[in-house]
PDB file of C-alpha atoms in Angstrom:
ATOM      1  CA  MET A 126      16.484  41.763   8.834  1.00 51.00           C
ATOM      2  CA  ASN A 127      13.585  40.534  11.310  1.00 56.00           C
ATOM      3  CA  ASN A 128      12.980  42.115  14.484  1.00 68.00           C
ATOM      4  CA  ARG A 129      15.828  40.042  15.823  1.00 89.00           C
ATOM      5  CA  LYS A 130      18.473  43.682  17.244  1.00 97.00           C
ATOM      6  CA  ILE A 131      21.017  44.153  15.738  1.00 99.00           C
ATOM      7  CA  ILE A 132      24.210  44.715  18.163  1.00 99.00           C
ATOM      8  CA  VAL A 133      26.865  47.495  16.946  1.00 99.00           C
ATOM      9  CA  PHE A 134      29.631  46.560  19.364  1.00 99.00           C
ATOM     10  CA  GLY A 135      32.162  50.209  19.118  1.00 98.00           C
ATOM     11  CA  GLY A 136      28.872  51.412  19.167  1.00 98.00           C
ATOM     12  CA  THR A 137      29.831  55.315  20.635  1.00 97.00           C
ATOM     13  CA  GLY A 138      32.708  55.221  18.649  1.00 96.00           C
ATOM     14  CA  TYR A 139      33.435  58.467  16.165  1.00 96.00           C
ATOM     15  CA  TYR A 140      32.235  55.672  13.793  1.00 98.00           C
ATOM     16  CA  GLY A 141      30.097  53.479  15.796  1.00 98.00           C
ATOM     17  CA  ARG A 142      27.715  56.011  16.999  1.00 98.00           C
ATOM     18  CA  ARG A 143      26.755  57.748  13.001  1.00 98.00           C
ATOM     19  CA  ILE A 144      26.284  53.543  12.475  1.00 99.00           C
ATOM     20  CA  VAL A 145      24.060  53.500  15.535  1.00 99.00           C
ATOM     21  CA  ALA A 146      21.660  56.451  14.646  1.00 98.00           C
ATOM     22  CA  HIS A 147      21.323  55.450  11.242  1.00 98.00           C
ATOM     23  CA  LEU A 148      19.839  52.317  11.434  1.00 98.00           C
ATOM     24  CA  VAL A 149      17.903  53.852  13.857  1.00 98.00           C
ATOM     25  CA  THR A 150      16.580  56.307  11.074  1.00 98.00           C
ATOM     26  CA  MET A 151      15.797  52.428   9.060  1.00 97.00           C
ATOM     27  CA  ARG A 152      13.531  51.957  11.794  1.00 97.00           C
ATOM     28  CA  GLN A 153      16.061  49.065  13.360  1.00 97.00           C
ATOM     29  CA  PRO A 154      16.284  47.627  16.232  1.00 98.00           C
ATOM     30  CA  VAL A 155      19.684  48.688  18.076  1.00 98.00           C
ATOM     31  CA  ARG A 156      21.391  46.906  21.097  1.00 99.00           C
ATOM     32  CA  VAL A 157      24.989  48.918  22.010  1.00 98.00           C
ATOM     33  CA  LEU A 158      27.547  47.186  24.572  1.00 98.00           C
ATOM     34  CA  SER A 159      29.910  50.589  26.423  1.00 97.00           C
ATOM     35  CA  ARG A 160      31.675  50.645  29.264  1.00 95.00           C
ATOM     36  CA  ASN A 161      29.330  53.963  30.054  1.00 96.00           C
ATOM     37  CA  ALA A 162      25.692  53.746  30.227  1.00 97.00           C
ATOM     38  CA  ALA A 163      25.130  56.952  31.378  1.00 97.00           C
ATOM     39  CA  LYS A 164      27.398  58.048  29.160  1.00 96.00           C
ATOM     40  CA  ALA A 165      26.207  56.599  25.983  1.00 97.00           C
ATOM     41  CA  ARG A 166      22.824  57.746  26.576  1.00 97.00           C
ATOM     42  CA  ASP A 167      24.139  61.094  25.875  1.00 97.00           C
ATOM     43  CA  ILE A 168      25.376  60.322  23.073  1.00 96.00           C
ATOM     44  CA  LEU A 169      22.756  57.427  21.182  1.00 98.00           C
ATOM     45  CA  ASP A 170      18.801  57.971  20.574  1.00 97.00           C
ATOM     46  CA  PRO A 171      17.123  56.889  22.808  1.00 97.00           C
ATOM     47  CA  GLU A 172      15.168  53.673  21.050  1.00 96.00           C
ATOM     48  CA  VAL A 173      18.988  52.305  21.536  1.00 98.00           C
ATOM     49  CA  GLU A 174      19.025  49.070  23.842  1.00 98.00           C
ATOM     50  CA  ILE A 175      22.409  49.795  25.962  1.00 98.00           C
ATOM     51  CA  MET A 176      23.868  47.651  27.650  1.00 98.00           C
ATOM     52  CA  GLU A 177      26.581  48.326  30.516  1.00 97.00           C
ATOM     53  CA  GLY A 178      30.156  46.720  30.551  1.00 96.00           C
ATOM     54  CA  ASP A 179      33.841  45.680  28.733  1.00 96.00           C
ATOM     55  CA  VAL A 180      33.018  44.396  25.244  1.00 98.00           C
ATOM     56  CA  THR A 181      36.406  42.159  26.962  1.00 98.00           C
ATOM     57  CA  ASN A 182      34.046  40.823  29.693  1.00 98.00           C
ATOM     58  CA  HIS A 183      33.456  37.071  27.506  1.00 98.00           C
ATOM     59  CA  ARG A 184      30.286  36.705  30.293  1.00 98.00           C
ATOM     60  CA  LEU A 185      28.774  39.935  29.288  1.00 98.00           C
ATOM     61  CA  VAL A 186      29.632  39.480  25.497  1.00 98.00           C
ATOM     62  CA  VAL A 187      27.596  36.278  25.324  1.00 98.00           C
ATOM     63  CA  GLU A 188      24.371  37.694  27.601  1.00 98.00           C
ATOM     64  CA  SER A 189      25.108  40.864  24.730  1.00 98.00           C
ATOM     65  CA  LEU A 190      24.214  38.657  22.138  1.00 98.00           C
ATOM     66  CA  LYS A 191      20.979  36.517  23.533  1.00 97.00           C
ATOM     67  CA  GLU A 192      18.268  37.796  20.809  1.00 97.00           C
ATOM     68  CA  VAL A 193      19.829  39.665  18.312  1.00 98.00           C
ATOM     69  CA  GLY A 194      19.739  38.979  14.720  1.00 98.00           C
ATOM     70  CA  ALA A 195      22.921  40.079  13.162  1.00 98.00           C
ATOM     71  CA  ILE A 196      26.457  41.998  14.559  1.00 99.00           C
ATOM     72  CA  VAL A 197      28.912  44.769  13.864  1.00 99.00           C
ATOM     73  CA  ILE A 198      32.528  45.576  14.245  1.00 99.00           C
ATOM     74  CA  CYS A 199      33.181  48.641  15.059  1.00 98.00           C
ATOM     75  CA  LEU A 200      35.971  48.017  16.960  1.00 98.00           C
ATOM     76  CA  SER A 201      38.840  50.820  17.823  1.00 96.00           C
ATOM     77  CA  ALA A 202      41.462  51.470  20.751  1.00 95.00           C
ATOM     78  CA  ALA A 203      43.499  53.990  19.480  1.00 92.00           C
ATOM     79  CA  THR A 204      44.008  56.473  21.887  1.00 92.00           C
ATOM     80  CA  PHE A 205      46.317  57.229  24.714  1.00 91.00           C
ATOM     81  CA  LYS A 206      43.968  55.664  27.148  1.00 91.00           C
ATOM     82  CA  LEU A 207      43.162  52.774  25.561  1.00 93.00           C
ATOM     83  CA  ILE A 208      45.730  51.859  23.118  1.00 94.00           C
ATOM     84  CA  ARG A 209      47.047  49.769  25.814  1.00 93.00           C
ATOM     85  CA  LYS A 210      44.060  46.838  25.557  1.00 96.00           C
ATOM     86  CA  ARG A 211      44.758  47.294  21.524  1.00 95.00           C
ATOM     87  CA  GLN A 212      45.371  43.597  21.515  1.00 97.00           C
ATOM     88  CA  GLN A 213      42.826  42.251  24.153  1.00 98.00           C
ATOM     89  CA  ILE A 214      39.798  44.966  22.218  1.00 98.00           C
ATOM     90  CA  GLU A 215      40.515  44.597  18.467  1.00 98.00           C
ATOM     91  CA  ARG A 216      41.796  40.921  18.436  1.00 98.00           C
ATOM     92  CA  ASP A 217      40.667  38.604  21.778  1.00 98.00           C
ATOM     93  CA  ALA A 218      36.915  40.223  21.880  1.00 98.00           C
ATOM     94  CA  VAL A 219      36.164  40.376  18.200  1.00 99.00           C
ATOM     95  CA  LEU A 220      37.605  36.398  18.128  1.00 99.00           C
ATOM     96  CA  ASP A 221      35.447  35.761  21.432  1.00 99.00           C
ATOM     97  CA  ILE A 222      32.467  37.401  19.610  1.00 99.00           C
ATOM     98  CA  LEU A 223      32.478  35.845  16.620  1.00 99.00           C
ATOM     99  CA  SER A 224      32.812  32.924  18.603  1.00 98.00           C
ATOM    100  CA  GLU A 225      29.783  32.870  20.740  1.00 99.00           C
ATOM    101  CA  GLY A 226      27.952  35.321  16.628  1.00 98.00           C
ATOM    102  CA  ARG A 227      27.785  31.402  15.629  1.00 97.00           C
ATOM    103  CA  LYS A 228      27.397  29.557  18.899  1.00 98.00           C
ATOM    104  CA  ALA A 229      24.080  31.573  19.109  1.00 98.00           C
ATOM    105  CA  GLY A 230      23.091  31.625  15.987  1.00 97.00           C
ATOM    106  CA  ILE A 231      23.963  34.638  14.134  1.00 98.00           C
ATOM    107  CA  LYS A 232      24.701  34.636  10.611  1.00 97.00           C
ATOM    108  CA  ARG A 233      24.757  38.048   9.522  1.00 98.00           C
ATOM    109  CA  LEU A 234      28.007  39.930  10.372  1.00 99.00           C
ATOM    110  CA  VAL A 235      29.438  43.689   8.889  1.00 99.00           C
ATOM    111  CA  TYR A 236      33.066  44.318   9.795  1.00 99.00           C
ATOM    112  CA  VAL A 237      34.282  47.555   9.826  1.00 99.00           C
ATOM    113  CA  SER A 238      38.136  47.569   8.656  1.00 98.00           C
ATOM    114  CA  GLY A 239      40.560  49.549   7.928  1.00 97.00           C
ATOM    115  CA  TYR A 240      41.067  50.594   4.649  1.00 97.00           C
ATOM    116  CA  GLU A 241      43.684  48.056   2.766  1.00 96.00           C
ATOM    117  CA  MET A 242      46.406  46.967   4.090  1.00 93.00           C
ATOM    118  CA  ARG A 243      49.290  45.120   2.379  1.00 95.00           C
ATOM    119  CA  PRO A 244      51.171  43.179   3.923  1.00 95.00           C
ATOM    120  CA  SER A 245      54.341  43.614   1.576  1.00 96.00           C
ATOM    121  CA  VAL A 246      53.506  47.854   2.115  1.00 95.00           C
ATOM    122  CA  LEU A 247      54.010  47.437   5.880  1.00 95.00           C
ATOM    123  CA  LYS A 248      57.177  44.314   5.630  1.00 96.00           C
ATOM    124  CA  ALA A 249      58.761  47.674   3.554  1.00 96.00           C
ATOM    125  CA  LEU A 250      58.319  50.122   5.581  1.00 96.00           C
ATOM    126  CA  LYS A 251      58.928  48.038   8.525  1.00 95.00           C
ATOM    127  CA  ILE A 252      56.072  47.704  10.539  1.00 95.00           C
ATOM    128  CA  PRO A 253      54.794  45.055   9.705  1.00 92.00           C
ATOM    129  CA  ASP A 254      52.865  44.840  13.169  1.00 93.00           C
ATOM    130  CA  PHE A 255      50.349  47.780  12.444  1.00 94.00           C
ATOM    131  CA  GLY A 256      48.320  45.753  10.281  1.00 94.00           C
ATOM    132  CA  ALA A 257      48.002  41.923  11.961  1.00 96.00           C
ATOM    133  CA  ILE A 258      45.658  42.268  14.342  1.00 97.00           C
ATOM    134  CA  MET A 259      42.903  43.967  11.163  1.00 97.00           C
ATOM    135  CA  LEU A 260      44.711  41.261   8.661  1.00 97.00           C
ATOM    136  CA  GLU A 261      44.324  38.370  11.147  1.00 98.00           C
ATOM    137  CA  ILE A 262      40.660  38.618  12.242  1.00 99.00           C
ATOM    138  CA  GLU A 263      39.925  39.868   7.911  1.00 98.00           C
ATOM    139  CA  SER A 264      40.808  36.315   7.625  1.00 98.00           C
ATOM    140  CA  LYS A 265      39.257  34.490  10.370  1.00 98.00           C
ATOM    141  CA  ILE A 266      36.161  36.199   8.775  1.00 99.00           C
ATOM    142  CA  ARG A 267      36.648  34.900   5.427  1.00 98.00           C
ATOM    143  CA  GLN A 268      37.075  31.009   6.968  1.00 98.00           C
ATOM    144  CA  SER A 269      34.596  32.010   9.007  1.00 98.00           C
ATOM    145  CA  ASP A 270      31.034  30.716   7.740  1.00 96.00           C
ATOM    146  CA  TYR A 271      28.675  33.626   8.180  1.00 98.00           C
ATOM    147  CA  ASP A 272      27.145  35.738   5.465  1.00 98.00           C
ATOM    148  CA  TRP A 273      29.470  38.796   6.416  1.00 99.00           C
ATOM    149  CA  THR A 274      31.405  41.659   4.516  1.00 99.00           C
ATOM    150  CA  ILE A 275      34.156  43.239   5.532  1.00 99.00           C
ATOM    151  CA  LEU A 276      34.024  47.024   5.049  1.00 99.00           C
ATOM    152  CA  GLY A 277      37.103  48.594   4.820  1.00 98.00           C
ATOM    153  CA  ALA A 278      37.120  52.368   5.958  1.00 98.00           C
ATOM    154  CA  ALA A 279      39.670  55.543   4.312  1.00 98.00           C
ATOM    155  CA  PRO A 280      40.458  57.850   7.553  1.00 97.00           C
ATOM    156  CA  SER A 281      37.637  60.513   8.586  1.00 98.00           C
ATOM    157  CA  PHE A 282      37.854  63.744   6.928  1.00 98.00           C
ATOM    158  CA  GLU A 283      39.097  64.911  10.329  1.00 97.00           C
ATOM    159  CA  LEU A 284      42.973  64.050  10.075  1.00 97.00           C
ATOM    160  CA  PHE A 285      43.229  66.908   7.816  1.00 98.00           C
ATOM    161  CA  PHE A 286      41.924  69.203   9.996  1.00 97.00           C
ATOM    162  CA  ALA A 287      43.555  67.746  12.995  1.00 96.00           C
ATOM    163  CA  PHE A 288      46.408  69.097  11.701  1.00 97.00           C
ATOM    164  CA  PHE A 289      45.206  72.860  10.410  1.00 97.00           C
ATOM    165  CA  ARG A 290      45.610  75.627  13.274  1.00 95.00           C
ATOM    166  CA  LYS A 291      45.468  79.301  12.565  1.00 92.00           C
ATOM    167  CA  GLY A 292      46.081  79.379   8.630  1.00 95.00           C
ATOM    168  CA  LYS A 293      48.645  76.066   8.239  1.00 97.00           C
ATOM    169  CA  MET A 294      48.416  72.589   7.895  1.00 97.00           C
ATOM    170  CA  ALA A 295      51.887  71.408   9.433  1.00 97.00           C
ATOM    171  CA  VAL A 296      52.080  67.692   8.462  1.00 98.00           C
ATOM    172  CA  PRO A 297      55.005  64.973  10.100  1.00 97.00           C
ATOM    173  CA  GLY A 298      56.557  64.442   6.799  1.00 98.00           C
ATOM    174  CA  GLY A 299      54.275  66.851   4.752  1.00 98.00           C
ATOM    175  CA  GLY A 300      51.467  64.040   3.241  1.00 98.00           C
ATOM    176  CA  LYS A 301      52.362  64.061  -0.125  1.00 98.00           C
ATOM    177  CA  ASN A 302      50.846  61.617  -1.041  1.00 98.00           C
ATOM    178  CA  ALA A 303      47.390  61.010  -2.432  1.00 99.00           C
ATOM    179  CA  ILE A 304      44.406  59.553   0.674  1.00 99.00           C
ATOM    180  CA  PRO A 305      41.538  58.600   0.414  1.00 99.00           C
ATOM    181  CA  SER A 306      38.719  60.312   3.266  1.00 98.00           C
ATOM    182  CA  ILE A 307      35.411  60.030   4.263  1.00 99.00           C
ATOM    183  CA  ALA A 308      32.648  61.664   5.981  1.00 98.00           C
ATOM    184  CA  PRO A 309      31.534  60.462   8.997  1.00 98.00           C
ATOM    185  CA  GLU A 310      28.580  59.945   8.298  1.00 98.00           C
ATOM    186  CA  ASP A 311      28.990  58.220   4.538  1.00 99.00           C
ATOM    187  CA  VAL A 312      30.265  55.463   7.175  1.00 99.00           C
ATOM    188  CA  GLY A 313      27.260  55.929   9.320  1.00 99.00           C
ATOM    189  CA  ALA A 314      24.623  54.713   5.629  1.00 99.00           C
ATOM    190  CA  ILE A 315      27.550  52.557   3.802  1.00 99.00           C
ATOM    191  CA  VAL A 316      27.588  50.707   6.806  1.00 99.00           C
ATOM    192  CA  ALA A 317      24.089  50.443   7.813  1.00 99.00           C
ATOM    193  CA  GLN A 318      22.811  49.306   5.175  1.00 99.00           C
ATOM    194  CA  THR A 319      24.885  46.578   4.274  1.00 99.00           C
ATOM    195  CA  VAL A 320      23.961  45.159   7.797  1.00 98.00           C
ATOM    196  CA  ALA A 321      20.310  45.290   7.221  1.00 97.00           C
ATOM    197  CA  ARG A 322      20.922  43.613   3.306  1.00 96.00           C
ATOM    198  CA  GLU A 323      21.433  39.942   2.263  1.00 93.00           C
ATOM    199  CA  ASP A 324      22.923  40.165  -1.036  1.00 96.00           C
ATOM    200  CA  LEU A 325      26.303  42.091   0.016  1.00 97.00           C
ATOM    201  CA  ASN A 326      27.675  38.248   1.615  1.00 97.00           C
ATOM    202  CA  GLY A 327      31.749  37.351   1.138  1.00 98.00           C
ATOM    203  CA  GLN A 328      32.684  40.683  -0.072  1.00 98.00           C
ATOM    204  CA  ARG A 329      35.672  43.582   1.064  1.00 98.00           C
ATOM    205  CA  ILE A 330      33.852  46.591  -0.220  1.00 99.00           C
ATOM    206  CA  ARG A 331      36.484  49.930   0.038  1.00 99.00           C
ATOM    207  CA  MET A 332      34.430  53.721   1.901  1.00 99.00           C
ATOM    208  CA  THR A 333      35.936  56.761   0.237  1.00 99.00           C
ATOM    209  CA  GLY A 334      34.972  59.782  -0.425  1.00 98.00           C
ATOM    210  CA  PRO A 335      35.223  61.163  -4.487  1.00 97.00           C
ATOM    211  CA  GLU A 336      38.636  62.120  -4.608  1.00 97.00           C
ATOM    212  CA  ALA A 337      42.201  60.870  -2.463  1.00 98.00           C
ATOM    213  CA  TYR A 338      43.666  64.510  -1.934  1.00 98.00           C
ATOM    214  CA  THR A 339      47.093  64.827  -0.456  1.00 99.00           C
ATOM    215  CA  PHE A 340      47.355  67.192   2.382  1.00 99.00           C
ATOM    216  CA  PRO A 341      48.849  70.465   0.527  1.00 98.00           C
ATOM    217  CA  GLU A 342      45.897  69.729  -1.854  1.00 98.00           C
ATOM    218  CA  VAL A 343      43.700  70.352   1.556  1.00 99.00           C
ATOM    219  CA  ALA A 344      45.390  72.857   1.975  1.00 98.00           C
ATOM    220  CA  LYS A 345      45.295  75.049  -1.700  1.00 98.00           C
ATOM    221  CA  LYS A 346      41.127  73.911  -0.881  1.00 98.00           C
ATOM    222  CA  ILE A 347      40.662  75.452   2.452  1.00 98.00           C
ATOM    223  CA  GLY A 348      42.273  78.700   1.628  1.00 97.00           C
ATOM    224  CA  ALA A 349      40.768  78.048  -1.941  1.00 97.00           C
ATOM    225  CA  VAL A 350      36.431  78.001  -0.115  1.00 97.00           C
ATOM    226  CA  THR A 351      37.262  80.183   3.157  1.00 96.00           C
ATOM    227  CA  VAL A 352      39.322  82.803   0.788  1.00 95.00           C
ATOM    228  CA  ARG A 353      42.331  82.819   3.008  1.00 94.00           C
ATOM    229  CA  GLU A 354      45.967  82.135   2.565  1.00 95.00           C
ATOM    230  CA  VAL A 355      46.832  78.708   4.428  1.00 97.00           C
ATOM    231  CA  LYS A 356      50.374  77.319   4.328  1.00 97.00           C
ATOM    232  CA  HIS A 357      51.599  74.516   4.224  1.00 98.00           C
ATOM    233  CA  VAL A 358      53.749  72.951   5.443  1.00 98.00           C
ATOM    234  CA  THR A 359      56.559  69.699   5.811  1.00 98.00           C
ATOM    235  CA  LEU A 360      57.617  68.787   9.294  1.00 97.00           C
ATOM    236  CA  PRO A 361      60.028  66.021  10.129  1.00 97.00           C
ATOM    237  CA  LEU A 362      59.009  62.801  10.631  1.00 95.00           C
ATOM    238  CA  GLY A 363      61.891  61.419  12.856  1.00 94.00           C
ATOM    239  CA  ILE A 364      61.077  63.739  15.263  1.00 92.00           C
ATOM    240  CA  ILE A 365      58.169  61.763  15.781  1.00 93.00           C
ATOM    241  CA  ASN A 366      60.300  58.759  15.612  1.00 95.00           C
ATOM    242  CA  LEU A 367      62.548  60.106  17.911  1.00 96.00           C
ATOM    243  CA  VAL A 368      59.810  61.289  20.827  1.00 93.00           C
ATOM    244  CA  SER A 369      58.153  58.473  19.996  1.00 94.00           C
ATOM    245  CA  LEU A 370      60.843  55.477  21.300  1.00 95.00           C
ATOM    246  CA  ILE A 371      61.463  57.648  24.485  1.00 96.00           C
ATOM    247  CA  ALA A 372      57.415  57.538  25.368  1.00 93.00           C
ATOM    248  CA  TYR A 373      56.985  54.377  24.992  1.00 92.00           C
ATOM    249  CA  PRO A 374      57.433  53.633  28.470  1.00 92.00           C
ATOM    250  CA  ILE A 375      54.448  55.442  29.555  1.00 91.00           C
ATOM    251  CA  SER A 376      52.647  55.257  26.588  1.00 92.00           C
ATOM    252  CA  THR A 377      52.715  53.553  23.069  1.00 93.00           C
ATOM    253  CA  PHE A 378      50.639  55.856  21.919  1.00 94.00           C
ATOM    254  CA  PRO A 379      53.007  57.989  20.379  1.00 95.00           C
ATOM    255  CA  ARG A 380      54.804  55.096  18.684  1.00 96.00           C
ATOM    256  CA  PHE A 381      51.287  54.172  17.409  1.00 95.00           C
ATOM    257  CA  LEU A 382      51.118  57.017  15.924  1.00 95.00           C
ATOM    258  CA  PHE A 383      53.904  57.797  13.926  1.00 96.00           C
ATOM    259  CA  LYS A 384      53.611  54.175  12.241  1.00 96.00           C
ATOM    260  CA  SER A 385      50.617  55.007  11.497  1.00 97.00           C
ATOM    261  CA  LEU A 386      51.848  58.897   9.734  1.00 97.00           C
ATOM    262  CA  LYS A 387      54.281  56.684   7.692  1.00 97.00           C
ATOM    263  CA  LEU A 388      52.280  54.568   6.446  1.00 97.00           C
ATOM    264  CA  LEU A 389      49.202  57.719   6.121  1.00 97.00           C
ATOM    265  CA  ASN A 390      52.870  59.559   3.997  1.00 98.00           C
ATOM    266  CA  ASN A 391      53.466  56.168   1.574  1.00 98.00           C
ATOM    267  CA  PHE A 392      50.208  55.298   1.324  1.00 98.00           C
ATOM    268  CA  PRO A 393      49.712  53.602  -2.001  1.00 98.00           C
ATOM    269  CA  PRO A 394      49.512  55.272  -5.414  1.00 98.00           C
ATOM    270  CA  ASP A 395      47.319  52.898  -6.716  1.00 97.00           C
ATOM    271  CA  LEU A 396      45.318  52.442  -4.763  1.00 98.00           C
ATOM    272  CA  ALA A 397      44.947  56.217  -3.887  1.00 98.00           C
ATOM    273  CA  GLN A 398      44.099  56.071  -8.101  1.00 98.00           C
ATOM    274  CA  GLN A 399      41.555  53.515  -8.013  1.00 98.00           C
ATOM    275  CA  VAL A 400      39.886  55.700  -5.653  1.00 98.00           C
ATOM    276  CA  PRO A 401      37.149  57.581  -8.109  1.00 98.00           C
ATOM    277  CA  ALA A 402      35.746  54.076  -9.695  1.00 98.00           C
ATOM    278  CA  ASP A 403      35.482  53.059  -5.624  1.00 98.00           C
ATOM    279  CA  HIS A 404      33.978  55.672  -4.765  1.00 98.00           C
ATOM    280  CA  GLN A 405      31.348  55.689  -7.710  1.00 98.00           C
ATOM    281  CA  LEU A 406      30.645  51.600  -6.823  1.00 98.00           C
ATOM    282  CA  LEU A 407      29.481  52.966  -3.538  1.00 98.00           C
ATOM    283  CA  LYS A 408      27.002  55.881  -5.140  1.00 97.00           C
ATOM    284  CA  THR A 409      25.962  52.389  -7.070  1.00 97.00           C
ATOM    285  CA  TRP A 410      25.647  50.418  -4.555  1.00 97.00           C
ATOM    286  CA  PHE A 411      23.892  52.473  -1.053  1.00 98.00           C
ATOM    287  CA  ASP A 412      21.559  54.925  -1.218  1.00 98.00           C
ATOM    288  CA  TYR A 413      23.081  58.020   0.718  1.00 98.00           C
ATOM    289  CA  GLU A 414      24.404  61.546  -0.281  1.00 97.00           C
ATOM    290  CA  PRO A 415      28.107  61.716  -0.316  1.00 98.00           C
ATOM    291  CA  VAL A 416      29.167  64.684   1.626  1.00 97.00           C
ATOM    292  CA  THR A 417      32.630  66.100  -0.227  1.00 96.00           C
ATOM    293  CA  LEU A 418      35.279  67.701   1.393  1.00 97.00           C
ATOM    294  CA  GLU A 419      34.085  71.351   0.821  1.00 97.00           C
ATOM    295  CA  ALA A 420      31.178  70.238   2.368  1.00 96.00           C
ATOM    296  CA  GLU A 421      32.758  69.578   5.589  1.00 97.00           C
ATOM    297  CA  ILE A 422      35.314  72.462   5.069  1.00 97.00           C
ATOM    298  CA  ARG A 423      32.152  74.670   5.121  1.00 96.00           C
ATOM    299  CA  LYS A 424      30.868  73.167   7.823  1.00 94.00           C
ATOM    300  CA  ARG A 425      33.921  73.531  10.129  1.00 93.00           C
ATOM    301  CA  LEU A 426      34.977  76.925   9.295  1.00 93.00           C
ATOM    302  CA  MET A 427      32.558  78.346   7.855  1.00 88.00           C
ATOM    303  CA  PRO A 428      29.671  78.743  10.687  1.00 71.00           C
TER     304      PRO A 428
END
């Protein structure tokens, strides 16, 4: 990578801030566009250039791409506060970035997407719109003349702990299908190394930890590591569906959450079976020490 900056869109987000941190460690010049510059300065290394503004502002997007040599897109609006702007942030702004990036002469592009979205699975679950934005963006990128790499991120280990309270793992739908998961630090390392390399163009790579786990398996693992009894409880997914429909006029986030849980409970078994091979490929291609779920449990629950 030359002295031109790497811009990370979504650089203060859950995965984004880890990407930025690893780029700084690699001594790569980094720029981030943030709605709140003061907050970004509290989160990011002092060496990072921070531009204040919204990614939905076309003029600021154009300005942010000046003197940039590579683009990382890691944008998500999957929060209670931002969910109504999901179309503008995850689709419209990304399409704007793709268009203006090429006008600025930028060739290298890394897009952090979902682990893998299968239209047939989404259609069967009657949530065809859930992955529509990511599928559209991936298609646009594949058709572009960028030197692109798409990285499909598994859910963070954080997902398991979100349902764990006081010795009980209560999961809507049960979570009995095995799913991939990964430490956010590993995502940061892989994405940072990817954007700085020139030999991964035209590839889509799944980012995952060593194994796929069901929620009952994770409950047992937490119990084994902490030497405490952990109970797994299945909550009716229908209740989440009902609440999401009632809340829809006020907030679309519960509906988004329901669709996420529905997909989680129906994760394709063949994809889960491929997790060890996908992880081994990551260890072959990238220089990092993967964080295991056991290590994450110790860090969070055994300080």
